[in-house]
Short mmCIF file of C-alpha atoms and ligand atoms in Angstrom, two decimals:
data_model
loop_
_atom_site.label_atom_id
_atom_site.label_comp_id
_atom_site.label_asym_id
_atom_site.label_seq_id
_atom_site.Cartn_x
_atom_site.Cartn_y
_atom_site.Cartn_z
CA MET A 1 57.32 8.55 -82.44
CA ILE A 2 58.43 6.12 -85.16
CA GLN A 3 60.59 4.30 -82.64
CA ASP A 4 57.68 3.93 -80.20
CA ASN A 5 55.39 2.76 -82.98
CA LEU A 6 57.94 0.24 -84.10
CA LYS A 7 58.28 -1.11 -80.59
CA LYS A 8 54.52 -1.51 -80.27
CA VAL A 9 54.28 -3.36 -83.56
CA GLN A 10 57.13 -5.65 -82.54
CA GLU A 11 55.35 -6.39 -79.27
CA ARG A 12 52.12 -7.25 -81.08
CA ILE A 13 54.07 -9.66 -83.26
CA HIS A 14 55.98 -11.18 -80.34
CA THR A 15 52.85 -11.98 -78.36
CA LEU A 16 51.34 -14.03 -81.17
CA ASP A 17 54.35 -15.39 -82.99
CA LYS A 18 54.59 -18.76 -81.27
CA ASN A 19 57.18 -20.24 -83.61
CA GLN A 20 59.21 -17.05 -83.87
CA GLN A 21 58.97 -17.16 -87.61
CA VAL A 22 57.77 -13.65 -88.42
CA THR A 23 59.97 -10.94 -89.92
CA LEU A 24 58.69 -7.38 -89.87
CA ILE A 25 58.95 -5.36 -93.07
CA ALA A 26 58.53 -1.62 -92.53
CA VAL A 27 56.58 -0.33 -95.53
CA SER A 28 57.96 3.12 -96.16
CA LYS A 29 56.27 4.24 -99.38
CA THR A 30 55.76 8.03 -99.58
CA LYS A 31 57.90 8.52 -96.45
CA PRO A 32 61.24 10.39 -96.52
CA ALA A 33 64.60 8.73 -95.93
CA SER A 34 64.81 10.53 -92.59
CA ASP A 35 61.81 8.51 -91.37
CA LEU A 36 63.47 5.30 -92.47
CA GLN A 37 66.63 6.39 -90.65
CA GLN A 38 64.66 6.67 -87.42
CA ALA A 39 63.45 3.11 -87.87
CA ILE A 40 66.98 1.96 -88.72
CA ASP A 41 68.29 3.57 -85.54
CA ALA A 42 65.73 1.47 -83.66
CA GLY A 43 67.09 -1.70 -85.27
CA GLN A 44 64.80 -2.12 -88.29
CA CYS A 45 66.52 -3.50 -91.40
CA HIS A 46 63.77 -4.79 -93.74
CA PHE A 47 62.00 -2.10 -95.79
CA GLY A 48 59.20 -2.41 -98.32
CA GLU A 49 58.61 0.03 -101.17
CA ASN A 50 55.94 0.26 -103.88
CA TYR A 51 57.14 2.98 -106.23
CA LEU A 52 60.40 2.39 -108.01
CA GLN A 53 61.84 5.86 -108.49
CA GLU A 54 61.05 6.89 -104.96
CA ALA A 55 62.58 3.67 -103.66
CA LEU A 56 65.77 4.12 -105.69
CA ASN A 57 66.29 7.56 -104.19
CA LYS A 58 66.05 6.17 -100.67
CA ILE A 59 68.22 3.16 -101.46
CA GLU A 60 70.90 5.57 -102.70
CA ILE A 61 70.66 7.81 -99.63
CA LEU A 62 70.81 4.86 -97.22
CA LYS A 63 73.27 2.73 -99.17
CA ASN A 64 75.97 2.62 -96.51
CA GLN A 65 73.73 0.75 -94.11
CA ASP A 66 73.03 -2.94 -94.11
CA LEU A 67 69.40 -3.01 -95.25
CA ILE A 68 67.17 -5.53 -96.99
CA TRP A 69 64.87 -4.05 -99.63
CA HIS A 70 61.53 -5.55 -100.67
CA PHE A 71 59.65 -4.46 -103.77
CA ILE A 72 55.93 -4.91 -103.03
CA GLY A 73 54.15 -2.78 -105.64
CA PRO A 74 52.75 -3.49 -109.09
CA ILE A 75 55.52 -4.12 -111.64
CA GLN A 76 55.64 -2.64 -115.11
CA SER A 77 57.88 -4.58 -117.43
CA ASN A 78 60.02 -1.55 -118.29
CA LYS A 79 60.95 -1.25 -114.59
CA THR A 80 62.22 -4.78 -114.03
CA ASN A 81 65.88 -4.02 -114.66
CA LYS A 82 66.15 -1.49 -111.83
CA ILE A 83 64.18 -3.77 -109.54
CA ALA A 84 66.49 -6.68 -110.38
CA GLU A 85 69.56 -4.54 -109.71
CA ASN A 86 68.48 -2.92 -106.45
CA PHE A 87 66.22 -5.18 -104.41
CA ASP A 88 66.66 -8.34 -102.35
CA TRP A 89 63.05 -9.53 -102.54
CA VAL A 90 60.13 -8.99 -104.92
CA HIS A 91 56.69 -9.87 -103.51
CA SER A 92 54.47 -8.90 -106.42
CA VAL A 93 55.34 -11.26 -109.26
CA ASP A 94 52.13 -12.18 -111.06
CA ARG A 95 53.21 -12.80 -114.64
CA LEU A 96 55.80 -15.13 -116.13
CA LYS A 97 57.07 -12.36 -118.36
CA ILE A 98 58.00 -10.37 -115.26
CA ALA A 99 59.70 -13.35 -113.63
CA LYS A 100 61.72 -14.00 -116.78
CA ARG A 101 62.83 -10.40 -117.06
CA LEU A 102 63.85 -10.26 -113.40
CA ASN A 103 65.85 -13.44 -113.93
CA ASP A 104 67.54 -12.19 -117.10
CA GLN A 105 68.31 -8.80 -115.56
CA ARG A 106 69.54 -9.90 -112.13
CA PRO A 107 73.28 -9.19 -112.12
CA GLU A 108 75.23 -12.47 -111.91
CA ASP A 109 77.53 -11.12 -109.21
CA MET A 110 74.65 -10.53 -106.82
CA ASP A 111 72.90 -13.14 -104.68
CA LYS A 112 69.84 -14.64 -106.28
CA LEU A 113 66.80 -12.41 -106.16
CA ASN A 114 64.12 -13.83 -103.85
CA VAL A 115 60.67 -13.75 -105.38
CA LEU A 116 57.13 -14.44 -104.24
CA LEU A 117 54.09 -15.09 -106.38
CA GLN A 118 51.30 -12.68 -105.59
CA ILE A 119 48.12 -14.70 -105.14
CA ASN A 120 44.65 -13.23 -105.67
CA ILE A 121 43.34 -15.40 -102.88
CA ASP A 122 39.73 -14.20 -102.96
CA ASN A 123 39.39 -14.10 -106.76
CA GLU A 124 38.72 -10.38 -106.70
CA SER A 125 38.42 -8.79 -110.13
CA THR A 126 39.91 -5.54 -108.82
CA LYS A 127 43.10 -7.15 -107.51
CA SER A 128 46.18 -8.33 -109.29
CA GLY A 129 47.77 -11.67 -108.59
CA ILE A 130 47.38 -15.17 -109.93
CA LEU A 131 44.53 -17.43 -108.92
CA GLU A 132 45.02 -20.43 -106.68
CA ASP A 133 44.25 -22.77 -109.58
CA GLU A 134 47.00 -21.22 -111.67
CA ILE A 135 49.83 -21.75 -109.19
CA ASP A 136 50.82 -25.22 -110.38
CA GLY A 137 51.06 -23.95 -113.93
CA PHE A 138 53.58 -21.28 -112.96
CA ILE A 139 56.00 -23.14 -110.76
CA PRO A 140 57.75 -25.41 -113.32
CA TYR A 141 59.00 -22.39 -115.29
CA PHE A 142 61.01 -21.22 -112.33
CA GLU A 143 63.33 -24.20 -112.66
CA ASN A 144 64.86 -22.52 -115.69
CA PHE A 145 65.49 -19.28 -113.87
CA LYS A 146 68.96 -19.40 -112.37
CA ASN A 147 69.21 -15.88 -110.97
CA ILE A 148 65.97 -15.77 -109.04
CA VAL A 149 64.56 -18.14 -106.45
CA LEU A 150 60.87 -18.66 -105.80
CA ARG A 151 60.39 -18.69 -102.02
CA GLY A 152 56.60 -18.68 -101.62
CA PHE A 153 53.58 -16.42 -101.82
CA MET A 154 52.22 -12.98 -101.04
CA CYS A 155 48.54 -12.09 -100.67
CA MET A 156 46.20 -9.24 -99.74
CA PRO A 157 42.84 -10.77 -98.87
CA SER A 158 39.49 -9.10 -99.13
CA PRO A 159 38.64 -7.28 -95.88
CA ASP A 160 35.48 -9.35 -95.38
CA ASN A 161 37.30 -12.59 -95.61
CA THR A 162 40.61 -11.98 -94.00
CA GLU A 163 41.11 -14.80 -91.54
CA LYS A 164 39.68 -17.49 -93.80
CA SER A 165 41.92 -16.36 -96.62
CA PHE A 166 45.03 -16.27 -94.44
CA LYS A 167 44.28 -19.82 -93.34
CA LYS A 168 43.74 -20.92 -96.92
CA MET A 169 47.02 -19.30 -97.95
CA ALA A 170 48.88 -21.14 -95.18
CA GLU A 171 47.36 -24.43 -96.34
CA ILE A 172 48.46 -23.76 -99.90
CA LEU A 173 52.02 -23.08 -98.74
CA GLN A 174 52.08 -26.49 -97.02
CA LYS A 175 51.68 -28.18 -100.38
CA TYR A 176 55.07 -26.88 -101.50
CA PRO A 177 57.80 -28.15 -99.20
CA ASN A 178 60.47 -26.16 -101.04
CA PHE A 179 58.83 -22.87 -100.14
CA ASP A 180 59.29 -21.19 -96.78
CA THR A 181 57.76 -17.74 -97.13
CA LEU A 182 54.30 -16.29 -96.71
CA SER A 183 54.01 -12.50 -96.98
CA MET A 184 50.70 -11.41 -95.51
CA GLY A 185 49.40 -8.96 -92.94
CA MET A 186 49.24 -5.15 -93.02
CA SER A 187 48.46 -2.64 -90.26
CA ASN A 188 44.79 -3.61 -90.11
CA ASP A 189 45.19 -7.36 -90.12
CA LEU A 190 48.65 -7.89 -88.65
CA ASP A 191 47.44 -9.92 -85.69
CA LEU A 192 45.35 -12.30 -87.79
CA ALA A 193 48.20 -12.80 -90.22
CA VAL A 194 50.71 -13.66 -87.49
CA LYS A 195 48.25 -16.09 -85.89
CA ASN A 196 47.68 -17.81 -89.19
CA GLY A 197 51.19 -18.46 -90.42
CA ALA A 198 52.70 -15.31 -91.93
CA THR A 199 56.49 -15.24 -92.16
CA PHE A 200 56.69 -11.64 -93.45
CA VAL A 201 54.28 -8.94 -92.33
CA ARG A 202 54.24 -5.64 -94.23
CA ILE A 203 53.45 -2.73 -91.94
CA GLY A 204 53.30 0.90 -93.03
CA THR A 205 50.74 3.06 -91.24
CA ASP A 206 51.24 1.63 -87.76
CA ILE A 207 54.97 2.45 -87.94
CA PHE A 208 55.23 5.64 -89.98
CA GLY A 209 51.75 7.10 -89.51
CA LYS A 210 49.09 7.84 -92.11
CA ARG A 211 50.16 8.53 -95.67
CA THR A 212 48.96 11.74 -97.30
C1 LIG B 1 51.02 0.03 -98.49
C2 LIG B 1 51.16 -1.43 -98.43
C3 LIG B 1 51.33 -2.10 -97.21
C4 LIG B 1 51.28 -1.40 -95.86
O1 LIG B 1 49.97 -1.05 -95.57
P1 LIG B 1 49.55 -0.36 -94.15
O2 LIG B 1 48.09 -0.54 -94.12
O3 LIG B 1 49.98 1.06 -94.21
O4 LIG B 1 50.25 -1.12 -93.08
C5 LIG B 1 51.53 -3.46 -97.24
N1 LIG B 1 51.55 -4.15 -98.40
C6 LIG B 1 51.38 -3.55 -99.59
C7 LIG B 1 51.42 -4.37 -100.84
C8 LIG B 1 51.18 -2.19 -99.65
O5 LIG B 1 50.99 -1.59 -100.83
#
């Protein structure tokens, strides 16, 4: 089941991904390690998790396999040390305090932690993320952070505005030649995201089924 789903999602991506730039992240929150193992057996190596303790359990169970872990959920500052020690990417950085803590807590003997700024692209009061206008104010601080590297942006647009917001996000990325990463697209808007310049798509439901 999971393997068939994964294949279908990969095919959807392939058909639209003209520049072959999209990497699929399997979002496995609330799903057991055995589900992830099925995806791994089908060749999947990027996994996204939202809840730290749950993620750490799975990372421990699956530690002998060559996987790339993405933290995509809201970040409380008392959780940054475990995130810095156990993940390869963090998509949900929206405060400087969090970026600084991740930098200070990333072990020096690990590769730099890849981070994305979460952008509240439709200025929604219910969503976290920084506003488009605030981006330029954030970026200079990252020059002082030696253990993390800012690679680009993540967004979750409003459902009424999806394609326009994906396009806008891709235009914003163009303004920053040092950045190469745009994390956008979930099960419901995967196709639009791939068409409009995503480099990571984050797919949960369409791979693992509905969450309870
Ligand atoms: C849960 C989640 C996803 C996956 O959503 P689906 O609709 O299940 O594909 C992607 N990104 C974030 C930030 C999430 O929290």
